[in-house]
Amino acid sequence: MTDTIRHRAAKVFRRNGAGWLLMLPGIILFGFFAWVPLLESIRLSLYNVQGITLQDFAGLSHYVSVFRHPDFVAAVRNTFSYTLWSLVIGFPVPIIMALIISELRRGKSLFKVGIYLPNIVPGMAMVLMFSFIFIPGETGVLNIIRDRLGAEPFGWLTNPKWTIPLIVMALTWKGAGATALLYIAGLQTIDSQLYDAAIIDGAGIGRRIFHVTLPGLYNLMRILLILQVISVFQILYEPLVMTNGGPNNASLSLMQLMFRYAFTDYNYSLASAVSVIICLMLIILTVLYMKMNKEQDA
Amino acid sequence: MKRTLSVLLMIACLTGFLFANGQKDSGAAKGATSIKLGIWPEDTLTGDIEMHKGYVKAFNEIYPDIKVIPAYYKYATDTYVPLAVSGKLPTIYETWFTEPQKIMKNGFARDITAELKELGWDKKMNESVRNLLSSDGKIYGVPRDAYALGLMINADLFKEAGLVDGDGLPLYPKTWDELAKTAVIIKEKTGAAGLCLLAKDNAGGWHFTNIAWGFGANFVVQKGNKWVGQLNSPESAAAFQYVSDLKWKYDVLTPNPTNEDWGTGFRAIGTGSAAMYIAAQDAVNQPTQVNGLPATSLAMAPVPAGPAGQFSLMGGTPYMFSKSATDEEVKAALKYLEIMGKAPVVSETGLAGLEADAKNRADEGIPVIPAFPAWTDKAYLKAQQDAIDAYINVDMRMFDSYYEKVSEESNLRTEEPVETQALYAELTKVLQSVMVDENADIPALLEMAQKNYQRILDDTVNK
C-alpha cells in the first residue's frame, strides 16, 4: 500500500518536479514581494499599530476614519474624474495615431519612433516640463503663446475646472505612443482580404474603418481599456508634483490620500485602509466590466 | 542523466538564491562603543566635511576608544520608518521641526531624559523648545537651532527700487499694509514679485498662521477638556482677505503661489525673483549658499505687524536619537554635539567647534549671524556670540530689527498646539482657493475648513 503511494509520488515528482523547482524562485519572489505585502496591508488596515508593529484588533474603525476624513469624498470624486477624462482624452488618441500611421506609405518607422519617444522621457521630467508649460503667469510657455496671439494669460492648472483634464493630457502625451504601437501591431493581424472585400463592395475609407478595422481591434481595445482604467485609477505622482492635489483638493487622488497618510502622518493603518478601498473599487469595476462584456458576447 | 543533472542544477540555483543575501554585516568589535553620525554632511559639502573631520579628531583626542562612523542621513519620510523599525537609524540624526511629535507618538524616538539630566542640559534648554521635543514629561531630542520666523529680504531689489535709507539699508515694511505698498513699488520698479507667499503644501498654512495672528486670529482653543477650532473667525477672514488683496488687488506675488513651497521661496529670494519671504534665521544658507545670493545682499526684518500686534512663530530644529542606541552611545553622541559647540557647555573644544562653524559659514558665503537661543545658559550664549564675532561677514544693521523683535519674549509664539498639520492642511486649501479665484467666497471656505478641522479634532484629541 505505502509502496504504491511512494511509487506514485515518485512518478509525479519525476514528471513535474523539475517544473516546480523551476517555478519555485519565482513563486518565492512573488510571495515575498507581492502576495505577502498585499495580505499584510489588509491586516494592517484592521489593527491599531505603532509604527508598523501591530498592537490590537481595531475592526473596521480605520475604514470609518478614512470615510470621515474631509478629503475622502473629494479624492474619490477626483479619482473617477481622472479615469473618465482619461477615457475621453487618452483612449481614442492611440487608436487614431495607429490608424494614421498604418495608412502612411512612407516614413512609418520614423513616426513609430516619434510617437514612442515621449514614453522614454522619465516621468518626473515630463511632469516638471508640463509644470513649466502650464505656469499661470506671463512666464508660462502656453501663456507666452497666448500673449503673442493677443490673449490674456490663463490659469491652467490653477483653474479647478481645468486641473484634471490638463493632467490627463500630460499623461496622454507620455503614454499614448506606447499604446499606439500595440494597436499598430493589432492592425497588422487584420486579414487584408477583408479590406479587399470591402473595397469590392464599394466601401470608402470611413466605412472600412468602422466595419473592418475597429471590429478587428475590438478585443485589443477591450483589454487596453480595462488596463487603462486600472492604471489611471492609481494616479499619484503627476498630481503630487504638479499641483500637490490642489487647488483646494481639485486634483487630489485616492492614491495621494494614501500617500499622505503613510508618509506625512506615518499612519500606516489608515494608509492601508485606503489602499484596500482602492483595490476593492478596482475589483468591482473590473468584474462589472467583464460581466458587461460577457453579456455582449453572448 | 540529463534530467538528474538539471534537477541538481536547479537545487544549486535555489540554494544560491536563498542564501545570496544571507551575509551578516560583521559590525564593530563588541565592547567598544561606536556612534553612527547621521548628522555628517553630505558628500558635496566638502568644506563642511573637513570641519567635521576636525571635530572627530578633537573628539578622539578626548575619547580615544569611541569610534565615530560617518553615516550621512537626510531625513526623508519614505526612508525613516523602515530604518527606525529595523533599528538601522544612525545613532544621532537631524529631522525637521514638524516631525518630533509624530516620531514620539509612533514610538521611534529614544528617550534621552536620563542622559540629559546627568549632564544638566535639561534645565538649560529653552522651555518652548523643550516642550516641542517632549512627550509625557520625557525629553526625546536636543535642539540644533531654534528658529523664529521673520521677513527675509533681498536687499539688492530694495536698493534697485530706491527703498533704502541714507546708509543704504533697506526700508523694510513694519506692518502688513506697509508690506503691500512696499511690494507694489518693488514690482513697479524692478519687475520682481514683492512677496513670495506659499500655498503649495502645509508650509503655506504654517506661514499663514503667523500672518493671521497679527490680525487677531487664534485657530484653536481649549474649552473645558475639548479643543475647539476657530478657523471661521472674522479675524482669520480678514487675514485671508489681506492675502487675497496681495494677489488680486496689488498683484505683487510670484506668478503661482499654489506651486510655491519652502524651497522655492528661498530660490525666489536667492535669485531675485521676489524681494520678501517669510523665513527664519536658521535658513540663511538657503538663499545664499544654495541659491547664490551674496551674503551681504540678504537682510532680515521682523514679521510685519497686523492690526492685533506683531508675532513671530518660533520652534526648533531637532537632533534625535536611534531607539536602539545604548546609553553609552547616546552619551557619546551628546559629547560630539558638545565638540560641535551645539551644547550648552563652555569648553575649549566647544568654542573651537563654534569658531570652526562660523569660519566655515563665512567661507561658504553664508551670513554669519547670531543663532536664536535654543539654550538659555548665559555663559554659553556669551561664548557663542564671542566665537562668531570675528567672522561676522554682514552688516549687522541689516539684521538688528529682527533680533530686537524676537528677543521680546511676548511676541514669540509656538505653533498651534493640536492637530497642527491638519490645521495647516485646511488653511492651505483655503489659501489655494483664494489664490486661484479672485471672487473666492472666503467666509464660506472658512466655514468648510472649520467643519473639517473640528471633525478631525473630534475624531482624535477630543475622543
CSV table of C-alpha atoms in Angstrom, one decimal, chain A residues 13-18 21-22 24-25 28-29 49-53 65 67-71 131 134-139 158-160 240-249 259 262-268, chain B residues 3 6-7 10-11 14 17-18 75-82 85 99 102-108 200-202 255-256 258-259 323 421 425-426 428-430 432-433 435-436 445 452-453 455-456 458-459 463:
chain,number,residue,atom,x,y,z
A,13,PHE,CA,7.8,14.1,-8.9
A,14,ARG,CA,9.6,12.6,-11.9
A,15,ARG,CA,7.0,14.1,-14.2
A,16,ASN,CA,6.6,17.6,-12.6
A,17,GLY,CA,9.4,18.0,-10.1
A,18,ALA,CA,11.7,19.9,-12.3
A,21,LEU,CA,11.7,23.6,-8.9
A,22,LEU,CA,12.0,25.9,-11.9
A,24,LEU,CA,10.0,27.9,-7.1
A,25,PRO,CA,12.2,31.0,-7.2
A,28,ILE,CA,9.1,32.8,-3.6
A,29,LEU,CA,9.9,36.2,-5.1
A,49,VAL,CA,-0.4,49.9,15.0
A,50,GLN,CA,2.6,51.7,16.5
A,51,GLY,CA,4.8,52.4,13.6
A,52,ILE,CA,4.2,49.3,11.6
A,53,THR,CA,4.0,46.9,14.7
A,65,SER,CA,-11.9,57.2,9.9
A,67,PHE,CA,-14.6,57.7,5.2
A,68,ARG,CA,-15.0,60.5,7.7
A,69,HIS,CA,-11.8,62.3,6.6
A,70,PRO,CA,-12.7,65.7,5.0
A,71,ASP,CA,-10.7,64.9,1.9
A,131,SER,CA,4.6,72.4,-14.9
A,134,PHE,CA,1.3,75.4,-17.6
A,135,ILE,CA,2.8,78.2,-15.4
A,136,PRO,CA,-0.2,80.6,-15.0
A,137,GLY,CA,1.7,83.9,-15.0
A,138,GLU,CA,3.2,85.6,-18.0
A,139,THR,CA,6.2,83.3,-17.9
A,158,THR,CA,-4.7,76.7,-11.1
A,159,ASN,CA,-8.2,76.7,-12.6
A,160,PRO,CA,-10.0,73.9,-10.7
A,240,LEU,CA,1.6,65.1,-6.4
A,241,VAL,CA,4.3,67.1,-8.2
A,242,MET,CA,2.2,69.3,-10.5
A,243,THR,CA,-0.4,70.5,-8.0
A,244,ASN,CA,0.1,68.6,-4.8
A,245,GLY,CA,-3.6,67.8,-5.0
A,246,GLY,CA,-4.7,71.4,-5.2
A,247,PRO,CA,-6.1,74.0,-5.7
A,248,ASN,CA,-8.3,73.2,-2.8
A,249,ASN,CA,-8.3,69.4,-3.4
A,259,PHE,CA,0.5,58.7,0.3
A,262,ALA,CA,1.6,56.9,5.0
A,263,PHE,CA,4.3,59.5,4.6
A,264,THR,CA,3.2,62.7,6.2
A,265,ASP,CA,1.3,61.2,9.1
A,266,TYR,CA,3.1,57.8,9.4
A,267,ASN,CA,-0.3,56.4,9.9
A,268,TYR,CA,0.0,53.1,8.2
B,3,ARG,CA,17.2,15.2,-16.1
B,6,SER,CA,19.0,19.7,-14.5
B,7,VAL,CA,17.3,18.9,-11.1
B,10,MET,CA,18.0,23.8,-10.1
B,11,ILE,CA,18.6,22.9,-6.5
B,14,LEU,CA,17.8,27.8,-5.4
B,17,PHE,CA,19.2,32.4,-4.4
B,18,LEU,CA,18.0,31.7,-0.9
B,75,TYR,CA,15.7,62.6,6.9
B,76,ALA,CA,13.0,61.6,4.5
B,77,THR,CA,9.5,60.4,5.3
B,78,ASP,CA,9.8,57.4,2.9
B,79,THR,CA,13.0,56.0,4.4
B,80,TYR,CA,12.5,56.9,8.0
B,81,VAL,CA,10.1,54.3,9.2
B,82,PRO,CA,11.8,51.3,7.6
B,85,VAL,CA,11.7,49.7,12.6
B,99,GLU,CA,8.4,65.7,12.9
B,102,LYS,CA,4.9,62.3,15.2
B,103,ILE,CA,8.1,60.4,15.8
B,104,MET,CA,7.5,60.3,19.5
B,105,LYS,CA,3.9,59.2,19.1
B,106,ASN,CA,4.9,56.3,16.9
B,107,GLY,CA,7.5,55.1,19.4
B,108,PHE,CA,10.5,55.6,17.2
B,200,LYS,CA,1.5,74.5,-2.3
B,201,ASP,CA,1.7,72.4,0.8
B,202,ASN,CA,1.3,72.6,4.5
B,255,PRO,CA,3.1,84.1,-10.6
B,256,ASN,CA,1.8,80.9,-9.0
B,258,THR,CA,0.0,77.3,-5.4
B,259,ASN,CA,3.2,76.0,-6.7
B,323,LYS,CA,15.9,53.9,19.6
B,421,GLN,CA,-0.6,69.6,10.3
B,425,ALA,CA,-3.8,71.5,5.5
B,426,GLU,CA,-7.2,73.1,5.9
B,428,THR,CA,-3.6,75.7,2.8
B,429,LYS,CA,-6.7,74.6,0.9
B,430,VAL,CA,-8.4,77.9,1.6
B,432,GLN,CA,-5.2,77.9,-2.7
B,433,SER,CA,-8.9,78.8,-3.4
B,435,MET,CA,-5.0,82.4,-4.8
B,436,VAL,CA,-6.7,81.0,-7.9
B,445,LEU,CA,-14.5,78.5,2.5
B,452,ASN,CA,-13.3,69.7,8.5
B,453,TYR,CA,-10.8,70.7,11.2
B,455,ARG,CA,-14.2,66.9,12.8
B,456,ILE,CA,-10.6,65.9,12.8
B,458,ASP,CA,-13.3,65.4,17.5
B,459,ASP,CA,-12.0,62.2,15.9
B,463,LYS,CA,-12.1,61.4,21.6
